[in-house]
Coordinates of C-alpha atoms and ligand atoms in Angstrom, one line a residue:
M1 CA 0.0 0.0 0.0
S2 CA 1.3 3.5 -0.9
A3 CA 1.8 6.1 1.8
P4 CA -0.8 8.9 2.1
N5 CA -0.1 11.6 -0.4
K6 CA -2.1 14.8 -0.8
S7 CA -1.2 15.1 -4.5
Y8 CA -2.0 11.5 -5.2
D9 CA -4.4 11.1 -8.2
P10 CA -6.4 7.9 -8.0
V11 CA -6.8 8.0 -11.8
E12 CA -3.0 7.6 -12.0
V13 CA -3.0 4.5 -9.7
E14 CA -3.2 1.6 -12.1
A15 CA -5.2 -0.7 -9.7
L16 CA -7.8 2.0 -9.1
K17 CA -8.4 3.0 -12.7
P18 CA -12.2 2.7 -13.4
E19 CA -11.6 0.4 -16.3
E20 CA -9.3 -1.8 -14.3
I21 CA -11.9 -2.1 -11.6
D22 CA -14.6 -2.8 -14.1
R23 CA -12.3 -5.4 -15.8
A24 CA -11.6 -7.1 -12.5
R25 CA -15.3 -7.1 -11.6
E26 CA -16.3 -8.5 -15.0
Q27 CA -13.6 -11.2 -14.9
A28 CA -14.7 -12.2 -11.4
L29 CA -18.4 -12.3 -12.4
A30 CA -17.5 -14.4 -15.5
A31 CA -15.4 -16.8 -13.4
V32 CA -18.2 -17.2 -10.8
A33 CA -20.7 -17.9 -13.5
A34 CA -18.3 -20.5 -15.1
A35 CA -17.6 -22.4 -11.9
G36 CA -19.1 -25.8 -12.5
D37 CA -19.0 -27.1 -8.9
L38 CA -18.2 -26.1 -5.4
D39 CA -14.5 -26.9 -5.6
E40 CA -14.1 -24.7 -8.6
L41 CA -16.2 -21.9 -6.9
R42 CA -13.8 -22.1 -3.9
E43 CA -10.9 -21.4 -6.2
V44 CA -12.7 -18.6 -8.0
K45 CA -13.5 -17.1 -4.6
S46 CA -9.9 -17.2 -3.6
A47 CA -8.7 -15.7 -6.9
H48 CA -11.3 -13.0 -7.2
A49 CA -12.4 -12.2 -3.7
G50 CA -9.4 -13.4 -1.6
D51 CA -6.7 -11.2 0.0
R52 CA -4.6 -11.2 -3.1
S53 CA -7.4 -10.7 -5.6
P54 CA -7.2 -7.6 -7.9
L55 CA -10.2 -6.0 -6.1
A56 CA -8.7 -6.6 -2.6
L57 CA -5.4 -5.1 -3.8
A58 CA -7.2 -2.1 -5.2
N59 CA -9.1 -1.7 -2.0
R60 CA -5.8 -1.4 -0.1
E61 CA -4.7 1.4 -2.4
I62 CA -7.7 3.5 -1.3
G63 CA -6.1 4.2 2.1
A64 CA -3.3 6.1 0.4
L65 CA -5.6 8.4 -1.5
P66 CA -6.1 12.0 -0.6
P67 CA -9.4 12.4 1.3
H68 CA -11.3 14.0 -1.6
A69 CA -10.5 11.0 -3.8
K70 CA -11.2 8.3 -1.3
A71 CA -15.0 8.4 -1.5
E72 CA -15.3 7.9 -5.2
A73 CA -12.6 5.2 -5.4
G74 CA -14.0 3.5 -2.3
K75 CA -17.5 3.5 -3.8
R76 CA -16.3 2.0 -7.1
V77 CA -14.2 -0.7 -5.5
G78 CA -16.9 -1.3 -2.8
Q79 CA -19.6 -1.8 -5.4
A80 CA -17.4 -4.1 -7.5
R81 CA -16.5 -6.2 -4.4
G82 CA -20.2 -6.2 -3.3
A83 CA -21.3 -7.4 -6.8
V84 CA -18.7 -10.2 -6.8
G85 CA -19.6 -11.2 -3.2
K86 CA -23.3 -11.3 -4.1
A87 CA -22.6 -13.3 -7.2
L88 CA -20.5 -15.7 -5.2
K89 CA -23.2 -16.2 -2.7
I90 CA -25.9 -16.8 -5.3
R91 CA -23.7 -19.3 -7.2
Q92 CA -22.7 -21.0 -4.0
E93 CA -26.4 -21.6 -3.2
E94 CA -27.1 -22.8 -6.7
L95 CA -24.2 -25.3 -6.7
E96 CA -25.2 -26.5 -3.2
R97 CA -28.7 -27.1 -4.4
E98 CA -27.5 -29.0 -7.4
R99 CA -25.1 -31.1 -5.3
D100 CA -27.9 -32.0 -2.8
E101 CA -30.3 -33.0 -5.6
R102 CA -27.5 -35.1 -7.3
V103 CA -26.6 -36.8 -4.0
L104 CA -30.3 -37.6 -3.4
V105 CA -30.4 -39.4 -6.7
E106 CA -27.0 -41.0 -6.6
E107 CA -27.2 -42.2 -3.1
A108 CA -30.8 -43.2 -3.1
V109 CA -31.4 -46.6 -1.6
D110 CA -34.0 -48.8 -3.4
V111 CA -35.3 -50.8 -0.5
T112 CA -37.3 -53.0 -2.9
L113 CA -34.1 -54.3 -4.6
P114 CA -33.2 -57.9 -3.8
Y115 CA -30.5 -58.3 -1.3
D116 CA -27.9 -61.0 -1.2
R117 CA -26.3 -60.6 2.2
T118 CA -28.2 -63.7 3.4
P119 CA -28.0 -66.2 0.6
A120 CA -31.4 -67.4 -0.4
G121 CA -32.2 -71.0 0.5
A122 CA -34.4 -73.3 -1.7
R123 CA -37.2 -75.7 -1.3
H124 CA -36.0 -79.1 -0.6
P125 CA -36.3 -81.4 -3.7
L126 CA -37.9 -84.1 -1.4
T127 CA -40.7 -81.6 -0.8
T128 CA -41.1 -80.6 -4.4
L129 CA -41.0 -84.2 -5.7
S130 CA -43.5 -85.3 -3.1
E131 CA -45.8 -82.4 -4.1
R132 CA -45.4 -83.3 -7.7
I133 CA -46.5 -86.9 -7.0
E134 CA -49.4 -85.6 -5.0
D135 CA -50.4 -83.4 -8.0
V136 CA -50.4 -86.5 -10.3
F137 CA -52.9 -88.2 -8.1
T138 CA -55.1 -85.3 -7.0
A139 CA -55.5 -84.6 -10.8
M140 CA -57.1 -88.1 -10.9
G141 CA -59.4 -87.3 -8.1
Y142 CA -57.4 -88.6 -5.1
E143 CA -57.4 -86.7 -1.8
V144 CA -54.3 -86.1 0.3
A145 CA -54.5 -87.9 3.6
E146 CA -52.2 -87.6 6.6
G147 CA -51.6 -89.4 9.8
P148 CA -49.4 -89.1 12.9
E149 CA -45.7 -89.9 12.9
V150 CA -45.9 -91.2 16.4
E151 CA -48.3 -94.1 15.8
A152 CA -50.0 -96.8 17.8
E153 CA -48.5 -100.2 17.0
W154 CA -52.0 -101.4 16.1
F155 CA -52.2 -99.0 13.1
N156 CA -48.6 -99.5 12.1
F157 CA -48.7 -103.3 12.3
D158 CA -51.7 -105.3 13.6
A159 CA -54.4 -103.7 11.4
L160 CA -52.1 -104.2 8.4
N161 CA -52.0 -107.9 9.0
L162 CA -48.4 -107.8 10.4
G163 CA -48.8 -110.4 13.1
P164 CA -46.9 -110.1 16.4
D165 CA -44.2 -112.4 15.1
H166 CA -43.5 -110.5 11.9
P167 CA -39.8 -109.6 11.6
A168 CA -40.6 -105.9 11.0
R169 CA -42.1 -105.7 14.5
T170 CA -38.8 -106.5 16.3
M171 CA -36.7 -103.7 17.9
Q172 CA -34.3 -104.1 14.9
D173 CA -36.4 -102.1 12.5
T174 CA -38.7 -100.1 14.7
F175 CA -38.2 -97.1 17.1
F176 CA -40.5 -97.9 20.0
V177 CA -41.8 -94.8 21.9
E178 CA -43.7 -96.9 24.4
S179 CA -43.4 -100.7 24.7
P180 CA -46.4 -103.0 24.5
A181 CA -48.3 -103.9 27.6
G182 CA -46.5 -106.4 29.8
E183 CA -43.1 -105.2 28.8
Q184 CA -41.5 -102.4 31.0
G185 CA -44.8 -101.1 32.2
G186 CA -46.6 -101.1 28.9
A187 CA -48.3 -98.2 27.1
D188 CA -51.9 -99.2 26.8
P189 CA -52.9 -102.1 29.1
E190 CA -56.4 -102.2 27.5
S191 CA -55.2 -103.0 24.0
G192 CA -51.7 -104.2 24.7
S193 CA -50.6 -102.0 21.8
G194 CA -47.3 -100.0 22.1
V195 CA -46.5 -96.7 20.5
V196 CA -43.9 -96.5 17.7
L197 CA -42.5 -94.0 15.3
R198 CA -44.3 -95.2 12.2
T199 CA -42.1 -97.4 10.0
H200 CA -44.1 -96.7 6.8
T201 CA -47.1 -94.6 5.6
S202 CA -49.3 -97.7 5.4
P203 CA -51.1 -96.9 8.7
V204 CA -52.6 -93.9 7.0
Q205 CA -54.5 -96.5 4.8
I206 CA -56.1 -97.8 8.0
R207 CA -56.9 -94.4 9.3
S208 CA -58.4 -93.4 6.0
L209 CA -60.6 -96.5 5.8
L210 CA -61.8 -95.9 9.3
E211 CA -62.5 -92.2 9.0
R212 CA -63.8 -91.8 5.4
E213 CA -66.9 -92.8 3.5
L214 CA -66.4 -95.4 0.8
P215 CA -65.2 -95.3 -1.9
V216 CA -61.8 -94.1 -0.7
Y217 CA -59.1 -92.7 -3.1
V218 CA -56.2 -91.2 -1.1
I219 CA -52.6 -90.3 -1.5
C220 CA -50.6 -90.3 1.7
P221 CA -47.2 -88.6 1.8
G222 CA -45.2 -88.5 5.0
R223 CA -42.1 -89.0 7.1
V224 CA -41.3 -92.5 8.4
Y225 CA -38.6 -93.9 10.7
R226 CA -36.6 -97.1 10.9
T227 CA -33.5 -98.1 12.9
D228 CA -31.3 -98.1 9.8
E229 CA -27.8 -96.6 9.8
L230 CA -27.3 -93.4 7.8
D231 CA -25.3 -94.4 4.7
A232 CA -25.3 -93.7 1.0
T233 CA -28.6 -95.5 0.4
H234 CA -30.3 -95.5 3.8
T235 CA -31.5 -93.0 6.3
P236 CA -33.3 -93.6 9.6
V237 CA -35.7 -90.8 8.8
F238 CA -37.1 -90.9 5.3
S239 CA -40.2 -90.0 3.2
Q240 CA -42.8 -92.3 1.6
V241 CA -45.8 -91.8 -0.5
E242 CA -48.7 -94.3 -0.1
L243 CA -51.5 -94.8 -2.5
L244 CA -54.8 -96.4 -1.6
A245 CA -58.0 -97.0 -3.6
V246 CA -60.9 -99.0 -2.3
D247 CA -64.0 -99.2 -4.3
E248 CA -66.4 -101.7 -5.9
G249 CA -64.9 -103.8 -8.7
L250 CA -61.3 -102.6 -8.5
T251 CA -58.8 -105.1 -10.0
M252 CA -55.0 -105.5 -10.6
A253 CA -55.7 -103.9 -14.0
D254 CA -56.8 -100.7 -12.3
L255 CA -53.6 -100.8 -10.2
R256 CA -51.5 -101.3 -13.3
G257 CA -53.2 -98.6 -15.3
T258 CA -52.9 -96.1 -12.4
L259 CA -49.2 -96.8 -11.9
D260 CA -48.5 -96.7 -15.7
H261 CA -50.1 -93.2 -15.7
M262 CA -47.9 -92.1 -12.8
V263 CA -44.7 -93.3 -14.5
R264 CA -45.7 -91.6 -17.8
T265 CA -46.4 -88.3 -16.0
L266 CA -43.2 -88.4 -13.8
F267 CA -40.7 -89.9 -16.3
G268 CA -42.1 -89.5 -19.8
E269 CA -43.9 -91.5 -22.5
G270 CA -43.1 -95.0 -23.7
L271 CA -41.5 -96.5 -20.6
A272 CA -42.6 -100.1 -20.0
T273 CA -43.4 -101.2 -16.5
R274 CA -43.5 -104.7 -15.0
L275 CA -44.9 -106.2 -11.8
R276 CA -42.7 -108.8 -10.1
P277 CA -44.3 -111.1 -7.5
S278 CA -43.5 -110.1 -4.0
Y279 CA -44.8 -110.3 -0.4
F280 CA -46.4 -107.7 1.9
P281 CA -48.7 -108.9 4.7
F282 CA -51.2 -106.1 3.9
T283 CA -51.6 -106.9 0.1
E284 CA -52.6 -110.1 -1.6
P285 CA -51.4 -110.6 -4.3
S286 CA -48.3 -108.4 -3.8
A287 CA -45.8 -107.1 -6.3
E288 CA -42.8 -104.9 -6.8
L289 CA -43.3 -102.3 -9.6
D290 CA -40.3 -101.8 -11.9
M291 CA -40.0 -99.4 -14.8
V292 CA -37.6 -99.4 -17.8
C293 CA -34.7 -97.1 -17.1
F294 CA -35.6 -93.7 -18.4
V295 CA -32.0 -92.9 -19.2
C296 CA -30.7 -95.9 -21.1
R297 CA -34.1 -97.4 -21.9
G298 CA -32.6 -100.8 -21.2
D299 CA -29.9 -100.5 -23.8
S300 CA -27.0 -100.7 -21.3
V301 CA -27.9 -104.3 -20.6
H302 CA -26.7 -105.3 -24.0
N303 CA -24.0 -102.6 -24.4
P304 CA -21.3 -103.2 -21.7
E305 CA -19.2 -100.4 -23.3
R306 CA -22.0 -97.9 -22.5
P307 CA -22.8 -98.6 -18.8
C308 CA -25.7 -96.7 -17.2
R309 CA -25.3 -95.2 -13.7
T310 CA -29.0 -94.7 -13.2
C311 CA -30.0 -98.4 -13.4
S312 CA -26.6 -99.9 -12.8
S313 CA -26.9 -101.3 -16.3
E314 CA -29.8 -103.5 -15.1
G315 CA -32.2 -101.9 -17.5
W316 CA -35.0 -101.7 -14.9
I317 CA -35.5 -99.4 -11.9
E318 CA -37.4 -100.6 -8.9
L319 CA -40.1 -98.1 -7.9
G320 CA -41.9 -99.6 -4.9
G321 CA -44.2 -102.2 -3.5
C322 CA -47.9 -102.7 -4.4
G323 CA -50.8 -105.1 -4.5
M324 CA -54.4 -105.7 -3.9
V325 CA -55.5 -104.7 -0.4
N326 CA -55.6 -107.9 1.7
P327 CA -59.2 -108.8 2.7
R328 CA -58.1 -109.1 6.3
V329 CA -57.0 -105.4 6.2
L330 CA -60.4 -104.5 4.8
R331 CA -62.2 -106.5 7.5
A332 CA -60.0 -104.9 10.3
C333 CA -61.4 -101.5 9.1
G334 CA -65.0 -102.7 8.9
V335 CA -65.1 -102.9 5.1
D336 CA -66.9 -105.8 3.4
P337 CA -64.3 -107.6 1.2
E338 CA -67.2 -109.3 -0.6
R339 CA -68.4 -106.0 -1.9
Y340 CA -65.2 -103.8 -2.0
S341 CA -61.7 -104.4 -3.3
G342 CA -58.8 -102.1 -3.3
F343 CA -55.2 -101.6 -4.4
A344 CA -52.3 -99.9 -2.6
F345 CA -48.8 -98.8 -3.6
G346 CA -46.0 -97.4 -1.5
F347 CA -42.5 -96.1 -2.2
G348 CA -39.6 -94.1 -0.9
I349 CA -39.1 -90.5 -2.1
E350 CA -35.4 -90.4 -1.3
R351 CA -34.7 -93.4 -3.5
M352 CA -36.8 -91.9 -6.3
L353 CA -35.0 -88.6 -6.0
M354 CA -31.7 -90.5 -6.2
F355 CA -32.4 -92.2 -9.5
R356 CA -34.5 -89.4 -11.0
H357 CA -31.8 -86.8 -10.4
S358 CA -28.6 -88.9 -10.2
V359 CA -28.0 -88.2 -6.6
E360 CA -25.3 -90.6 -5.5
D361 CA -25.4 -90.2 -1.8
M362 CA -28.6 -90.0 0.3
R363 CA -26.6 -88.2 3.1
D364 CA -26.6 -85.1 0.9
M365 CA -30.4 -84.9 1.3
V366 CA -30.3 -84.8 5.0
E367 CA -27.4 -82.4 5.7
G368 CA -29.4 -79.2 5.0
D369 CA -26.7 -77.6 2.8
A370 CA -28.3 -75.1 0.4
R371 CA -25.6 -75.9 -2.2
F372 CA -27.4 -79.3 -2.6
T373 CA -30.9 -77.9 -2.7
R374 CA -30.4 -74.8 -4.8
P375 CA -29.6 -76.4 -8.2
F376 CA -33.0 -78.2 -8.2
G377 CA -34.6 -74.7 -8.5
M378 CA -38.3 -74.5 -8.4
E379 CA -40.5 -77.3 -9.8
I380 CA -43.9 -76.0 -11.0
Ligands
FA5_401 C1 -43.2 -100.6 2.6 O1 -42.8 -99.7 3.5 C2 -44.6 -100.8 2.3 N1 -45.4 -100.1 3.3 C3 -44.9 -100.3 0.9 C4 -46.2 -100.8 0.4 C5 -47.3 -100.0 0.4 C6 -46.3 -102.0 -0.2 C7 -48.5 -100.4 -0.1 C8 -47.5 -102.5 -0.7 C9 -48.6 -101.7 -0.7 P1 -40.7 -101.2 2.0 O2 -40.3 -101.7 3.3 O3 -40.2 -102.0 0.9 O4 -42.3 -101.2 1.8 O5 -40.3 -99.7 1.9 C10 -40.8 -98.9 0.8 C11 -39.7 -98.0 0.2 O6 -39.1 -97.2 1.3 C12 -38.5 -98.8 -0.3 O7 -38.7 -99.2 -1.6 C13 -37.4 -97.7 -0.3 O8 -37.5 -96.9 -1.4 C14 -37.8 -96.9 0.9 N2 -36.9 -97.2 2.1 C15 -36.9 -98.3 2.9 N3 -36.0 -98.1 3.9 C16 -35.4 -96.9 3.6 C17 -34.3 -96.2 4.3 N4 -33.7 -96.7 5.4 N5 -33.9 -95.1 3.8 C18 -34.5 -94.6 2.7 N6 -35.5 -95.2 2.0 C19 -35.9 -96.4 2.5

């Protein structure tokens, strides 16, 4: 800053020349208008309104002016600085508003978007396969029937013509919840019947015949229990589906036609089935139902160089047990075997899932790992 000088002429001071002040003001206003964001505006402010800006330097020169010159120069510089300050304020507000609007858009959180922090699980394929089988039969008019998993021995064995000496009644196969009367206190001294974890879904046949009006057409899915070790092909807790039809005039042909329809619907057209003689106390005659392998269609039997993993190159796949309901079972449920006949079929869902989807180890089904269930996706 120059020293006070009475003969000082502001017009001669370069920084205070009106055109210099106008130029500094116009440059400042142009720079403010051109600032594209708050960072740029901060730099503009420092350059055009800071301590070392042309207008600030001009302001400092005013102090050295003679008194008569101070007012005019002060007014000119003050107006220029005021205009720049106002422009800076307006632009600051504009840019802050723009920034706030942009942040609101850029940082918006769409709470409806799917999140993946907790990986989605999946429906267990045992459930979807069981429901699919139910659908096949409900489409034919069958009703879904259920029964308790903790079951009276009478329903699980006696009523199904499994006499007291039948091997399946020994402790080997069956989880006893309460032992029969006479043994360790007994469960029900009246009937002498113990309580078991049901070993198959066949007791639902008995419950259905006792509870429903004839004719009866039911499909009974459910969990069953046996004292088997968990290994690649066995689990102590597994799922079965039971089929029961009791009506007038039903024959083995009806059973065969019904099972053929099920095989077609679940595995595709053109797969032969066969019934192999077998024995179940609750059906007479009894059979095992086999179907031609849906992968190799039996070819692997004659082509050793092209073995089939699905049927172990046997050409046939065992589906489950079946037969005509034993008249003794009908009688135990108060159904007249002279008038009514029926057929039944029962099979394991785990085994069907194994060959239908090439699952090699049944343990994968019980471990609850979503990496096993997810690839099955949704079956509709
Ligand atoms: C029965 O349980 C009869 N109630 C089926 C039946 C119903 C026959 C109606 C006739 C009329 P079985 O004991 O064979 O039959 O068992 C049926 C199926 O359960 C087997 O074919 C098999 O697929 C499955 N299964 C048996 N034990 C196990 C196990 N430990 N783990 C997984 N699946 C098993």
